[in-house]
mmCIF file of C-alpha atoms and ligand atoms in Angstrom:
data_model
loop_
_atom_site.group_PDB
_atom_site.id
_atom_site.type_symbol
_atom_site.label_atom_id
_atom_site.label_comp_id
_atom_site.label_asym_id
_atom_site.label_seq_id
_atom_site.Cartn_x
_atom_site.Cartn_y
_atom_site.Cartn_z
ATOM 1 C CA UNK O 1 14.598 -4.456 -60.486
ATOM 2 C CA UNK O 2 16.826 -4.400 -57.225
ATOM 3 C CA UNK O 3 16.146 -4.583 -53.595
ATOM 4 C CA UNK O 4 14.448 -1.049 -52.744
ATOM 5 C CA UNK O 5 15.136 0.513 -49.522
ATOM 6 C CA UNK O 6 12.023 2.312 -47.886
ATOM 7 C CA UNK O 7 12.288 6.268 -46.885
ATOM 8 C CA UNK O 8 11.202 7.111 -43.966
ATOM 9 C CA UNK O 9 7.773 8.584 -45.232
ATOM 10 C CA UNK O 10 7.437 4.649 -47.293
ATOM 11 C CA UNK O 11 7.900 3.584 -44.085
ATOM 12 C CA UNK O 12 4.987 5.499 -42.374
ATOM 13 C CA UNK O 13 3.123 4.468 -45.267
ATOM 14 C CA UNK O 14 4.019 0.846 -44.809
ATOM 15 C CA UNK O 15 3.244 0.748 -41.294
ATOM 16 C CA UNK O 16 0.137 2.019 -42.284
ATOM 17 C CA UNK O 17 -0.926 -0.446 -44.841
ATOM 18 C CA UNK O 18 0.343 -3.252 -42.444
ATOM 19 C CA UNK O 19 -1.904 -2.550 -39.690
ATOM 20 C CA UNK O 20 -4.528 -2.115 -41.158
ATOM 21 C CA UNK O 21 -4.087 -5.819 -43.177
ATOM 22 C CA UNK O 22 -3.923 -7.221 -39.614
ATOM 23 C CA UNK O 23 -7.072 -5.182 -38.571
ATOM 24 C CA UNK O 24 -8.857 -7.355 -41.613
ATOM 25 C CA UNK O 25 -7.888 -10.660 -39.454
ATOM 26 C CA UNK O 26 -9.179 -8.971 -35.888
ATOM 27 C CA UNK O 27 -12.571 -8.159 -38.058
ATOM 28 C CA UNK O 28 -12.891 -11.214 -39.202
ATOM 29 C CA UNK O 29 -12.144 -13.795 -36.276
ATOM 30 C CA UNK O 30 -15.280 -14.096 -34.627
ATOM 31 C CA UNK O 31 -17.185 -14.903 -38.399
ATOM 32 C CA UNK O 32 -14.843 -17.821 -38.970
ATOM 33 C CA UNK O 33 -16.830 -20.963 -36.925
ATOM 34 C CA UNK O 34 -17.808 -24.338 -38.458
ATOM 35 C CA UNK O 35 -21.086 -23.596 -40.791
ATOM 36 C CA UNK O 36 -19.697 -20.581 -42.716
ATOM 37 C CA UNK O 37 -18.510 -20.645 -46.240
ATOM 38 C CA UNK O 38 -15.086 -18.974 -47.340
ATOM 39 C CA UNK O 39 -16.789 -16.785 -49.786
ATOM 40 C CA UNK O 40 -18.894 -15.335 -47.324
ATOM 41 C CA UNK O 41 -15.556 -14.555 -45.575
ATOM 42 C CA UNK O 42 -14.521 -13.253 -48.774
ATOM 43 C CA UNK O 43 -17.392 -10.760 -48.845
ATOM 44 C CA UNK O 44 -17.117 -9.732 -45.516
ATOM 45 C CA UNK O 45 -13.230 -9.115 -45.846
ATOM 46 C CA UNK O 46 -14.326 -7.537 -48.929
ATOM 47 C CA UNK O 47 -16.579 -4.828 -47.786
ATOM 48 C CA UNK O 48 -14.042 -4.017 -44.741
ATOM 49 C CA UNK O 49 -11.054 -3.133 -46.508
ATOM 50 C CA UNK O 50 -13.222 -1.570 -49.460
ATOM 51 C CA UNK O 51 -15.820 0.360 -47.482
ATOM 52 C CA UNK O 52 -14.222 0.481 -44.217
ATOM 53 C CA UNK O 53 -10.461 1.092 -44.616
ATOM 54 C CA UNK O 54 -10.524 2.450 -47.790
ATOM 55 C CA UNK O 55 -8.079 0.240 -49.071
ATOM 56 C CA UNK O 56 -7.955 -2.170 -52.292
ATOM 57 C CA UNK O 57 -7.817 -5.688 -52.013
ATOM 58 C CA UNK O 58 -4.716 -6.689 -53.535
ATOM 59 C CA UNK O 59 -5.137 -10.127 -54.171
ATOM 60 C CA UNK O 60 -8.256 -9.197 -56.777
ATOM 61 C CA UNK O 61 -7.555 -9.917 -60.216
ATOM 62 C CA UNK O 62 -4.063 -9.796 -59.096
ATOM 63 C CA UNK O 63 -2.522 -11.682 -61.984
ATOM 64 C CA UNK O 64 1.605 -12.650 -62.044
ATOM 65 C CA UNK O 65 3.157 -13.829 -65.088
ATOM 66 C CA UNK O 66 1.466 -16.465 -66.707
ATOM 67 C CA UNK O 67 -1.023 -16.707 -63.824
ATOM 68 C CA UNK O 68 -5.074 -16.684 -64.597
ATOM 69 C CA UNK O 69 -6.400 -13.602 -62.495
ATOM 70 C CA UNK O 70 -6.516 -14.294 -58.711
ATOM 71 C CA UNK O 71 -10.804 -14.473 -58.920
ATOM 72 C CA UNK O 72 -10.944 -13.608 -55.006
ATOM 73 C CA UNK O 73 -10.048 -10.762 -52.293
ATOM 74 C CA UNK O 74 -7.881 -13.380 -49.890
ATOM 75 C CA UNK O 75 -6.933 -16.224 -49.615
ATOM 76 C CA UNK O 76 -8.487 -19.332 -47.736
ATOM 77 C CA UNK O 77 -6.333 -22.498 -47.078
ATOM 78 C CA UNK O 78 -8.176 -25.447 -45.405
ATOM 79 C CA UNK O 79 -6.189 -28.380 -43.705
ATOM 80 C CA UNK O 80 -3.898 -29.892 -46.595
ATOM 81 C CA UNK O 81 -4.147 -26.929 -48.808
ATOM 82 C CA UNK O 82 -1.016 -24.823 -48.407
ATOM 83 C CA UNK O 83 -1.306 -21.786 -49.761
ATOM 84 C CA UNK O 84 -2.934 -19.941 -52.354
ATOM 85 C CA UNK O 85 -6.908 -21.622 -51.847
ATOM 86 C CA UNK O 86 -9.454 -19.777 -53.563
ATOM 87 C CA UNK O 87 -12.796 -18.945 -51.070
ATOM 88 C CA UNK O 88 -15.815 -21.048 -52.379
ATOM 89 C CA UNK O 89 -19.282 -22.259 -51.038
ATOM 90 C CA UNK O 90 -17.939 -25.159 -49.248
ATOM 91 C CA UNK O 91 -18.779 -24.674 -45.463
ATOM 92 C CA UNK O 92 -16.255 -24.790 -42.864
ATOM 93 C CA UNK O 93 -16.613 -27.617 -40.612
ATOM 94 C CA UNK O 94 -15.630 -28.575 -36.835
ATOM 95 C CA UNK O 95 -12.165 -29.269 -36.615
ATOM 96 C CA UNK O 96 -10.830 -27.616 -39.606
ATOM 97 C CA UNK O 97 -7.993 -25.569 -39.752
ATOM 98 C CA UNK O 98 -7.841 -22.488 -41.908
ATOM 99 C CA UNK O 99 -5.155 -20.212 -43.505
ATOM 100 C CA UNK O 100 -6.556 -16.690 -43.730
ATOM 101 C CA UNK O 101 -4.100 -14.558 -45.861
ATOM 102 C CA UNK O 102 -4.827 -10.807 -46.334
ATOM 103 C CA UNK O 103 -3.164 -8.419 -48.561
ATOM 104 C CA UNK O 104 -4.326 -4.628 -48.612
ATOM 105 C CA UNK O 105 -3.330 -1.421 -50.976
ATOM 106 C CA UNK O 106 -3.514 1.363 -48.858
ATOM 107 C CA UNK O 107 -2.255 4.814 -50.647
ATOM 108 C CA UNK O 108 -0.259 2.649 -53.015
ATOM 109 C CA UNK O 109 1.540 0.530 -49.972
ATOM 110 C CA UNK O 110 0.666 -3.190 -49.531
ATOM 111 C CA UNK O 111 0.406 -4.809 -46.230
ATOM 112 C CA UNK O 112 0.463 -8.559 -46.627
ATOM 113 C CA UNK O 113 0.061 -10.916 -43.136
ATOM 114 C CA UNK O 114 -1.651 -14.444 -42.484
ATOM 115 C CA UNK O 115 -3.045 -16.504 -39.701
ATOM 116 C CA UNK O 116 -4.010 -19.533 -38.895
ATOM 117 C CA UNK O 117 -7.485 -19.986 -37.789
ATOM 118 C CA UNK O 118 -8.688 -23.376 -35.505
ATOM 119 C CA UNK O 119 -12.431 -24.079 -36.501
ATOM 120 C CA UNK O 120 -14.397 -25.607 -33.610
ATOM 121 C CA UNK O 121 -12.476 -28.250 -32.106
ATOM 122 C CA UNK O 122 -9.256 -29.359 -33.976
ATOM 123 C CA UNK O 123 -6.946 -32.298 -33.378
ATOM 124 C CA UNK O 124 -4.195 -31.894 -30.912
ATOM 125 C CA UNK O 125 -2.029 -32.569 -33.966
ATOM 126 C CA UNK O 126 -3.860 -29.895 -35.728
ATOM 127 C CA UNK O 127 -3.324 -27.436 -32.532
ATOM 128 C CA UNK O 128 0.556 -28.570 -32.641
ATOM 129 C CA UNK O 129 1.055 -27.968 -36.040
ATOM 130 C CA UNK O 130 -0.163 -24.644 -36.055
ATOM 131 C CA UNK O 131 1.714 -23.570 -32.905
ATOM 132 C CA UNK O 132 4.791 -24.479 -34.312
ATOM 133 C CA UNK O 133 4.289 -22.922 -37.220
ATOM 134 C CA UNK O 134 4.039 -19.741 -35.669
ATOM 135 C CA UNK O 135 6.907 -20.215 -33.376
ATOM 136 C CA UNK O 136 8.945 -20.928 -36.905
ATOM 137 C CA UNK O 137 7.856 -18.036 -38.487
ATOM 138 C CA UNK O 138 9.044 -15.580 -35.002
ATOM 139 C CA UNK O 139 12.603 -17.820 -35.399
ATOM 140 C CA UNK O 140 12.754 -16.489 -38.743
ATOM 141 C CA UNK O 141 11.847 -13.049 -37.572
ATOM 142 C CA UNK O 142 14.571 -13.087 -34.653
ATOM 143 C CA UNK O 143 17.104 -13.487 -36.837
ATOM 144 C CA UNK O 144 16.188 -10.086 -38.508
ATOM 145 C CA UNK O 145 18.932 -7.025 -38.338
ATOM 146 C CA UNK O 146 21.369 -5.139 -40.851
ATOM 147 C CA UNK O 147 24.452 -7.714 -41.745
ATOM 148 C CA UNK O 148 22.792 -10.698 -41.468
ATOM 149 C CA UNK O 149 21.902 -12.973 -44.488
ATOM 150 C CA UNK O 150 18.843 -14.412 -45.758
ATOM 151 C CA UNK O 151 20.113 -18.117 -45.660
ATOM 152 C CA UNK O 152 20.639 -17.084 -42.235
ATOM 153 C CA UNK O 153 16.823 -16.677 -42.061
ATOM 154 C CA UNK O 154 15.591 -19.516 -43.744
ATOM 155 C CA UNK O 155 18.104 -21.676 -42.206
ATOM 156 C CA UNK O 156 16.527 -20.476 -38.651
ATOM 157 C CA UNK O 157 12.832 -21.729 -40.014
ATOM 158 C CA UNK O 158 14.099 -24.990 -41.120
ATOM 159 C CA UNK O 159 15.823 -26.403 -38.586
ATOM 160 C CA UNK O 160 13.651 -25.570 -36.153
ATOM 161 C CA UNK O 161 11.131 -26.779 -38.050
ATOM 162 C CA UNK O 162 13.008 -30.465 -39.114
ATOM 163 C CA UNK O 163 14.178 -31.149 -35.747
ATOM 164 C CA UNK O 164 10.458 -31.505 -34.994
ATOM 165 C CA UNK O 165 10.120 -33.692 -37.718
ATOM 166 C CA UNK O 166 8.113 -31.708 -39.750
ATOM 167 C CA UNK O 167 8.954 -30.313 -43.374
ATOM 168 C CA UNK O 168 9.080 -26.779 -45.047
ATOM 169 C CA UNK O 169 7.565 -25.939 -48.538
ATOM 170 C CA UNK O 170 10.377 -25.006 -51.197
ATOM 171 C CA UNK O 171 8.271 -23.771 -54.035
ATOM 172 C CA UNK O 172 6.653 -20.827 -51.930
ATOM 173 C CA UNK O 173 8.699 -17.985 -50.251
ATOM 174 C CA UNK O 174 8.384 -14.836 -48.558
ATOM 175 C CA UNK O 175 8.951 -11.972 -50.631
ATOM 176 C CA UNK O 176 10.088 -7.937 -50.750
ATOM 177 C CA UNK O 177 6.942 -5.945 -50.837
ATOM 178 C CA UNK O 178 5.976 -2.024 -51.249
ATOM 179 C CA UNK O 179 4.750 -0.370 -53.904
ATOM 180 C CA UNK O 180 4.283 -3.574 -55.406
ATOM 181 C CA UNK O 181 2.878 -6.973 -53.908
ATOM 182 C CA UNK O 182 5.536 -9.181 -54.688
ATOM 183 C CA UNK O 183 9.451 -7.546 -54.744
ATOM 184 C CA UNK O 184 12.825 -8.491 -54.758
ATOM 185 C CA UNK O 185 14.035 -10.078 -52.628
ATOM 186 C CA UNK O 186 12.707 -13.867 -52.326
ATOM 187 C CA UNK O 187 13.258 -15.040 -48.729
ATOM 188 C CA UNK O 188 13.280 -18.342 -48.764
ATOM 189 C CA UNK O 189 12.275 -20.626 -45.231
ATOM 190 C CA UNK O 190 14.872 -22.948 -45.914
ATOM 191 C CA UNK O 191 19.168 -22.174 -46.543
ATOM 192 C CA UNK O 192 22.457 -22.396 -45.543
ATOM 193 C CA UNK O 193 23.997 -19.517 -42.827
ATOM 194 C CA UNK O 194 25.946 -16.897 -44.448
ATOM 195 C CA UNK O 195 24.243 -17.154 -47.611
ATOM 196 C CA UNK O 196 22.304 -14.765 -49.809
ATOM 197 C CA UNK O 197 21.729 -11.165 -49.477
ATOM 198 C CA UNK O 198 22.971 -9.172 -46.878
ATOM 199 C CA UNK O 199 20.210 -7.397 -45.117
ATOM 200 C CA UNK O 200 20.258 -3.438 -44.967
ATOM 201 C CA UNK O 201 18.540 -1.173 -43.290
ATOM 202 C CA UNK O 202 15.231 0.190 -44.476
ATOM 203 C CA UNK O 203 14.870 -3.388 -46.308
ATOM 204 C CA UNK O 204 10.995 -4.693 -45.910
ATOM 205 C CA UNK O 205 10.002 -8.023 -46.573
ATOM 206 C CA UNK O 206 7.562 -10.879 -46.002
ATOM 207 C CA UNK O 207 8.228 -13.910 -43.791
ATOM 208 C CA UNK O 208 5.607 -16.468 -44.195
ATOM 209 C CA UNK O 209 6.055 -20.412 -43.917
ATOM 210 C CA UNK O 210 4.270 -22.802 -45.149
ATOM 211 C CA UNK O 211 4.941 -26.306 -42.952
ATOM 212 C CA UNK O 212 3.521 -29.280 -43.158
ATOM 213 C CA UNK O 213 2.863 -32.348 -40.877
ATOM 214 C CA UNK O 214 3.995 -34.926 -43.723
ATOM 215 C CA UNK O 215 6.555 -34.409 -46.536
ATOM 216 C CA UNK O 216 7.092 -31.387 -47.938
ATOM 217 C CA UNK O 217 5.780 -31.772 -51.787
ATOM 218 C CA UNK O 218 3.226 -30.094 -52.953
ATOM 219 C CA UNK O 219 0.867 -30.425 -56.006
ATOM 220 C CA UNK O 220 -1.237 -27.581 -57.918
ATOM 221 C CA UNK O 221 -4.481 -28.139 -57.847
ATOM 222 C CA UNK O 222 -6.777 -27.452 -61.279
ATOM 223 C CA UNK O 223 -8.123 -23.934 -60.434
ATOM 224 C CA UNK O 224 -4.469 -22.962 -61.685
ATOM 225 C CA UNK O 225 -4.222 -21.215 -58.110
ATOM 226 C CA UNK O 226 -4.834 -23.688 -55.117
ATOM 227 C CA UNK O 227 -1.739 -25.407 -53.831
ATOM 228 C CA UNK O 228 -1.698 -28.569 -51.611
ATOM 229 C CA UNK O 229 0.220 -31.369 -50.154
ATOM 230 C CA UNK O 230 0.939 -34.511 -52.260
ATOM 231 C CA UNK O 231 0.596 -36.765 -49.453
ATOM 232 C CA UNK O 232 -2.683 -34.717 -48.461
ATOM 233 C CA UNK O 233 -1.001 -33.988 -44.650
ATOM 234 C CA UNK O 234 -2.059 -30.857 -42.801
ATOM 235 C CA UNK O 235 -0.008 -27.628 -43.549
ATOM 236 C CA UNK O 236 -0.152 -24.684 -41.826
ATOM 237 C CA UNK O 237 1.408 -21.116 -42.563
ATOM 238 C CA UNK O 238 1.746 -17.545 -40.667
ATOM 239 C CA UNK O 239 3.019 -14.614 -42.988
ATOM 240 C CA UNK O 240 4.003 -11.110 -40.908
ATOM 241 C CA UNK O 241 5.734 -7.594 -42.805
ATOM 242 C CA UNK O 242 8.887 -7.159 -40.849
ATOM 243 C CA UNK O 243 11.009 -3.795 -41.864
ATOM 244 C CA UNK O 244 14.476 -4.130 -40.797
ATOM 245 C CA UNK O 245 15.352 -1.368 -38.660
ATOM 246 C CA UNK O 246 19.149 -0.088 -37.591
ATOM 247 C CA UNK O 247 18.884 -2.621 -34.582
ATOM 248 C CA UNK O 248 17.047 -5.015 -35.565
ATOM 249 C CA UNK O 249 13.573 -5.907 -36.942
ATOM 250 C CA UNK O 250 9.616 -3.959 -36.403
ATOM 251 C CA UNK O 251 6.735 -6.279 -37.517
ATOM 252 C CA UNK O 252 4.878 -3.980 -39.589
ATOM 253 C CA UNK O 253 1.427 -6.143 -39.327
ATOM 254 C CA UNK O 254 0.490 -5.865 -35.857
ATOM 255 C CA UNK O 255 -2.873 -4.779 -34.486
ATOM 256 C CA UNK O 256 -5.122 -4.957 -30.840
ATOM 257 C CA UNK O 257 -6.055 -8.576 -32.224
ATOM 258 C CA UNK O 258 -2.499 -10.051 -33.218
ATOM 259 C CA UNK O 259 -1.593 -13.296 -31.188
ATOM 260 C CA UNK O 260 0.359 -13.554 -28.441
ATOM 261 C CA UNK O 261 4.388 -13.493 -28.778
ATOM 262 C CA UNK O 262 6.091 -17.126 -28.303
ATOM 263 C CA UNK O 263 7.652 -17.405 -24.984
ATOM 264 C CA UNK O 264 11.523 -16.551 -26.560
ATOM 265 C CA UNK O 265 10.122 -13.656 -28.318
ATOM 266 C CA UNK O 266 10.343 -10.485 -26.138
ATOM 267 C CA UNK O 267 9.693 -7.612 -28.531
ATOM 268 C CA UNK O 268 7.923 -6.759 -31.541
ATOM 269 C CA UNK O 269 10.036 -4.470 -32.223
ATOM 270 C CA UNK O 270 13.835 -4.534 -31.763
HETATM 271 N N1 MF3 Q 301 -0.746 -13.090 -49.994
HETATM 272 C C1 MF3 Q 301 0.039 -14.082 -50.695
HETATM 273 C C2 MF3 Q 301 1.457 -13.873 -50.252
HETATM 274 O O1 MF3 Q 301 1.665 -13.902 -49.088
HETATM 275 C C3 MF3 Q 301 -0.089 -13.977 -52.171
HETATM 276 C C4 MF3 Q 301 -1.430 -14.278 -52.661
HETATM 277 S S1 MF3 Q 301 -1.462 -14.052 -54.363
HETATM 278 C C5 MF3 Q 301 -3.082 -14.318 -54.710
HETATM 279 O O2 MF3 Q 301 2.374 -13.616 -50.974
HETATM 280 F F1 MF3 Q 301 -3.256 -13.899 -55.900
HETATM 281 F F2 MF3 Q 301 -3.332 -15.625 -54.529
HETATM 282 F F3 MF3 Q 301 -3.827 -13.647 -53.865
HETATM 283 CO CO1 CO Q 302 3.253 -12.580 -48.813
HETATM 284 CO CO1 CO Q 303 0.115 -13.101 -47.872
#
């Protein structure tokens, strides 16, 4: 399979399906405080996109190549767990920081977007790392508009990101998505300018970096799904849906509850 390029009705129906992943995080926020457990964030993500949206959870028995079925409907990442953390009964405590990814299937469509979540009262170097997460995943999205090239992308992420001293995940990328959760092409959050593919309109893609306040190894933890750092640093990651558009970029996964734009960030929508 090749890069698809979205119609104008996949488009509607993409905008759709974005929203209303980002709608899951708005429901959610005031449930995630020190003292609850990520599986009964599970449920209650759960029950909104099932019995509320009407959409599917796509990360349920969602199972890629080789992978053992995805057991859970999102994804929870606490502190030095990248990406990928499977809700349990653990609680979350004060001064945790949590990854909360959502994917939804809505008509077919996915909508795939992540936050990060500060539980109680985190470290200033907890607070940091998150901010500047965020602020590396909206340099990646700048650089979004026909002609450009995805090293050009990844290249944005990562030296922003090194110049802090901080250190981007290779083995996880951001990915084409549509009719199917995971698409051509891979966008990595690392490269070279003027390499890759060339962007085109009607492209859509994920952008979604995983950064982390040590090095940037990772290990695989036994549950065949959870990922986490080798040194066992904090990592943080923000994932958006971003359509490129004639001009320029529209982040598909935007709703009343979205954070606020970094300061050289001006539009949404471009
Ligand atoms: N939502 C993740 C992504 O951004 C993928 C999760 S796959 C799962 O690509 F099976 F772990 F849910
Ligand atoms: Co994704
Ligand atoms: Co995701």
């Amino acid at each position: 399979m090749s890069i698809t390029i979205k119609t104008g009705a996949d488009i509607d129906a993409m905008r759709i399906a974005g929203r209303l992943a980002s709608e899951v995080l708005d429901f959610l926020t005031p449930f995630v405080k020190p003292g609850v457990t990520t599986d009964e964030l599970d449920k209650l993500c759960h029950d909104y996109m099932v019995d509320v949206q009407d959409c599917i959870p796509a990360p349920l028995n969602y199972a890629p190549g080789g992978h053992t079925p995805y057991p859970k409907s999102i994804c929870t990442s606490i502190n030095h767990q990248v990406c990928h953390g499977v809700p349990n009964d653990r609680a979350l405590k004060d001064g945790d920081i949590v990854n909360i990814d959502i994917t939804v299937i809505k008509n077919g469509w996915h909508g795939d977007t992540s936050r990060m979540f500060l539980v109680g009262n985190a470290s200033i170097a907890a607070k940091r790392l998150c901010a500047l997460t965020h602020d590396a995943m909206w340099h990646g999205i700048a650089k979004v508009k026909p002609g450009i090239r995805l090293g050009d992308i990844g290249h944005a992420i990562q030296t922003f990101t090194e110049n802090l001293g901080f250190s981007v995940v290779r083995e996880f990328c951001g990915h084409g998505i549509g009719l199917k959760f995971h698409e051509e092409p891979q966008v990595l959050h690392y490269g070279r300018p003027g390499t890759l593919e060339e962007l085109k309109t009607g492209m859509i893609f994920t952008i979604e970096p995983m950064i982390n306040a040590g090095k940037r190894d990772i290990k695989s933890l036994g549950d065949g799904w959870t990922i986490v750092t080798k040194d066992r640093s904090l990592s943080a990651q923000w994932e958006h849906t971003i359509l490129v558009t004639e001009t320029g970029y529209e982040v598909l996964t935007l709703s009343a509850g979205s954070p606020a734009l970094p300061a050289f960030i001006t539009a949404t929508k471009t």
